[in-house]
Amino acid sequence: MKPSNIREVIEERFGDMPILFADGFDDAIIGVDVNTFRVCYDVLKCIEILMERDGMDDMDATDYFYYNVSSAYVGEYTPIWVETDY
């Protein structure tokens, strides 16, 4: 499964659920929590997307991500942000 198609796969598989996606971060999707039906994103990949797409340096992208992206609560199906860089 290619990362560019993962959103479509999730929408098809969980079409009856009110799945929420973080716009612009499809390439950072790592899966779906099947207990809560929340999309899971790789934090490091999200930060890399901000650096590449928006031309931010690593500090600015990290600050932006934690302040503006991961802290946003959009209801019961707010995405899950997963730290994978261990």
XYZ file of N, CA and C in Angstrom:
258
model
N 0.851 -1.176 0.000
C 0.000 0.000 0.000
C 0.895 1.236 0.000
N 0.717 2.119 -0.945
C 1.501 3.336 -1.038
C 0.928 4.390 -0.090
N 1.810 5.187 0.528
C 1.318 6.219 1.445
C 0.323 7.179 0.809
N 0.440 7.447 -0.477
C -0.487 8.376 -1.122
C -1.902 7.810 -1.222
N -2.040 6.499 -1.061
C -3.354 5.874 -1.151
C -3.934 5.476 0.197
N -3.177 5.627 1.256
C -3.616 5.130 2.552
C -4.896 5.817 3.031
N -5.045 7.088 2.732
C -6.265 7.799 3.139
C -7.492 7.177 2.482
N -7.390 6.870 1.193
C -8.503 6.246 0.477
C -8.818 4.868 1.040
N -7.791 4.106 1.388
C -7.984 2.776 1.968
C -8.718 2.891 3.300
N -8.299 3.838 4.133
C -8.944 4.038 5.431
C -10.388 4.481 5.244
N -10.621 5.414 4.338
C -11.992 5.889 4.091
C -12.884 4.753 3.616
N -12.328 3.876 2.783
C -13.116 2.751 2.278
C -13.384 1.723 3.381
N -12.362 1.391 4.129
C -12.482 0.364 5.158
C -13.338 0.807 6.343
N -13.244 2.086 6.708
C -13.968 2.603 7.869
C -15.013 3.641 7.451
N -15.579 3.473 6.291
C -16.498 4.443 5.713
C -17.702 4.794 6.555
N -18.120 3.896 7.431
C -19.282 4.167 8.279
C -18.932 4.979 9.521
N -17.634 5.142 9.780
C -17.185 5.853 10.976
C -16.817 7.299 10.627
N -16.987 8.200 11.573
C -16.640 9.610 11.321
C -15.132 9.856 11.474
N -14.353 9.264 10.580
C -12.893 9.375 10.623
C -12.478 10.820 10.329
N -11.529 11.339 11.118
C -10.992 12.679 10.894
C -9.529 12.568 10.478
N -9.156 13.369 9.490
C -7.781 13.409 8.999
C -7.184 14.780 9.258
N -5.876 14.819 9.442
C -5.144 16.080 9.560
C -4.725 16.480 8.146
N -5.292 17.552 7.649
C -5.017 17.983 6.281
C -3.523 18.226 6.058
N -3.032 17.698 4.961
C -1.648 17.914 4.569
C -0.657 16.926 5.152
N -1.124 15.966 5.933
C -0.217 15.029 6.580
C -0.482 13.570 6.199
N -1.094 13.336 5.053
C -1.420 11.964 4.635
C -0.193 11.056 4.578
N 0.954 11.597 4.189
C 2.160 10.772 4.088
C 2.690 10.345 5.448
N 2.147 10.903 6.530
C 2.583 10.548 7.883
C 1.619 9.577 8.563
N 0.565 9.176 7.869
C -0.396 8.235 8.462
C 0.282 6.879 8.637
N 0.130 6.312 9.846
C 0.697 4.988 10.106
C -0.380 3.948 10.391
N -1.631 4.377 10.509
C -2.698 3.416 10.736
C -3.900 4.023 11.417
N -4.771 3.144 11.924
C -5.992 3.547 12.610
C -6.088 2.769 13.914
N -6.408 3.453 14.993
C -6.686 2.779 16.262
C -8.070 2.162 16.126
N -8.138 0.841 16.078
C -9.413 0.166 15.833
C -10.353 0.197 17.029
N -9.869 0.609 18.187
C -10.743 0.737 19.356
C -11.489 2.069 19.376
N -10.835 3.109 18.869
C -11.444 4.448 18.901
C -11.714 5.009 17.505
N -11.244 4.301 16.478
C -11.399 4.722 15.079
C -10.789 6.100 14.834
N -9.620 6.296 15.429
C -8.865 7.531 15.236
C -7.649 7.246 14.374
N -7.384 8.120 13.420
C -6.230 7.974 12.541
C -4.971 8.282 13.349
N -3.925 7.475 13.135
C -2.657 7.639 13.842
C -1.601 8.181 12.882
N -0.848 9.168 13.360
C 0.193 9.815 12.565
C 1.540 9.683 13.256
N 2.590 9.566 12.463
C 3.963 9.546 12.946
C 4.405 11.003 13.141
N 4.742 11.370 14.369
C 5.109 12.746 14.696
C 6.312 13.211 13.885
N 7.365 12.393 13.828
C 8.571 12.786 13.105
C 8.280 13.033 11.629
N 7.453 12.194 11.031
C 7.094 12.393 9.620
C 6.300 13.685 9.440
N 5.439 14.009 10.394
C 4.683 15.267 10.322
C 5.633 16.465 10.352
N 6.616 16.401 11.226
C 7.594 17.487 11.323
C 8.408 17.581 10.040
N 8.779 16.436 9.471
C 9.509 16.437 8.203
C 8.661 17.045 7.085
N 7.380 16.770 7.086
C 6.479 17.354 6.086
C 6.478 18.871 6.217
N 6.388 19.380 7.438
C 6.407 20.829 7.644
C 7.715 21.440 7.151
N 8.809 20.745 7.372
C 10.112 21.247 6.925
C 10.195 21.284 5.400
N 9.771 20.203 4.758
C 9.858 20.127 3.300
C 8.811 20.994 2.615
N 7.580 20.888 3.046
C 6.473 21.582 2.392
C 6.483 23.083 2.653
N 6.763 23.453 3.905
C 6.648 24.857 4.295
C 7.988 25.550 4.474
N 9.072 24.823 4.257
C 10.398 25.423 4.323
C 10.836 25.822 5.724
N 10.284 25.173 6.730
C 10.668 25.487 8.109
C 11.947 24.751 8.473
N 12.721 25.328 9.407
C 13.851 24.572 9.936
C 13.312 23.609 10.992
N 14.162 22.741 11.504
C 13.674 21.697 12.407
C 13.064 22.247 13.695
N 13.632 23.306 14.259
C 13.081 23.883 15.487
C 11.718 24.514 15.239
N 11.612 25.304 14.175
C 10.334 25.957 13.858
C 9.257 24.920 13.554
N 9.625 23.884 12.800
C 8.656 22.848 12.450
C 8.199 22.095 13.692
N 9.125 21.801 14.587
C 8.788 21.097 15.824
C 7.870 21.950 16.691
N 8.238 23.210 16.871
C 7.401 24.121 17.666
C 6.016 24.262 17.055
N 5.972 24.456 15.747
C 4.694 24.619 15.061
C 3.829 23.373 15.239
N 4.443 22.209 15.041
C 3.690 20.967 15.158
C 3.063 20.822 16.541
N 3.868 20.972 17.574
C 3.349 20.751 18.929
C 2.367 21.828 19.371
N 2.560 23.050 18.922
C 1.674 24.135 19.333
C 0.384 24.183 18.512
N 0.477 23.975 17.204
C -0.668 24.181 16.309
C -1.344 22.915 15.803
N -0.620 21.816 15.744
C -1.170 20.599 15.145
C -1.581 19.597 16.214
N -0.618 19.106 16.968
C -0.934 18.034 17.917
C -1.778 18.497 19.097
N -1.757 19.770 19.395
C -2.546 20.271 20.534
C -3.987 20.599 20.160
N -4.304 20.531 18.880
C -5.668 20.856 18.438
C -6.618 19.706 18.751
N -7.643 20.003 19.502
C -8.671 19.006 19.806
C -9.871 19.304 18.912
N -10.248 18.333 18.096
C -11.366 18.537 17.174
C -12.490 17.543 17.429
N -12.575 17.094 18.659
C -13.662 16.207 19.031
C -13.199 14.793 19.304
N -14.170 13.934 19.471
C -13.955 12.544 19.857
C -13.008 11.790 18.930
N -12.970 12.160 17.668
C -12.147 11.444 16.691
C -10.881 12.211 16.311
N -10.423 13.084 17.207
C -9.165 13.790 16.999
C -8.059 12.768 16.716
N -7.232 13.010 15.713
C -6.159 12.059 15.404
C -5.232 11.806 16.597
N -4.533 10.691 16.526
C -3.547 10.305 17.525
C -2.162 10.574 16.938
N -1.314 11.189 17.742
C 0.041 11.534 17.313
C 1.001 10.589 18.024
N 1.760 9.806 17.244
C 2.606 8.745 17.788
C 4.075 9.081 17.624
N 4.815 9.030 18.733
C 6.265 9.192 18.690
C 6.865 7.845 18.296
N 7.619 7.814 17.205
C 8.185 6.559 16.717
C 9.695 6.575 16.649
N 10.317 7.657 17.052
C 11.773 7.811 16.878
C 12.565 7.388 18.107
N 12.401 6.138 18.505
C 13.132 5.612 19.668
C 14.206 4.666 19.220
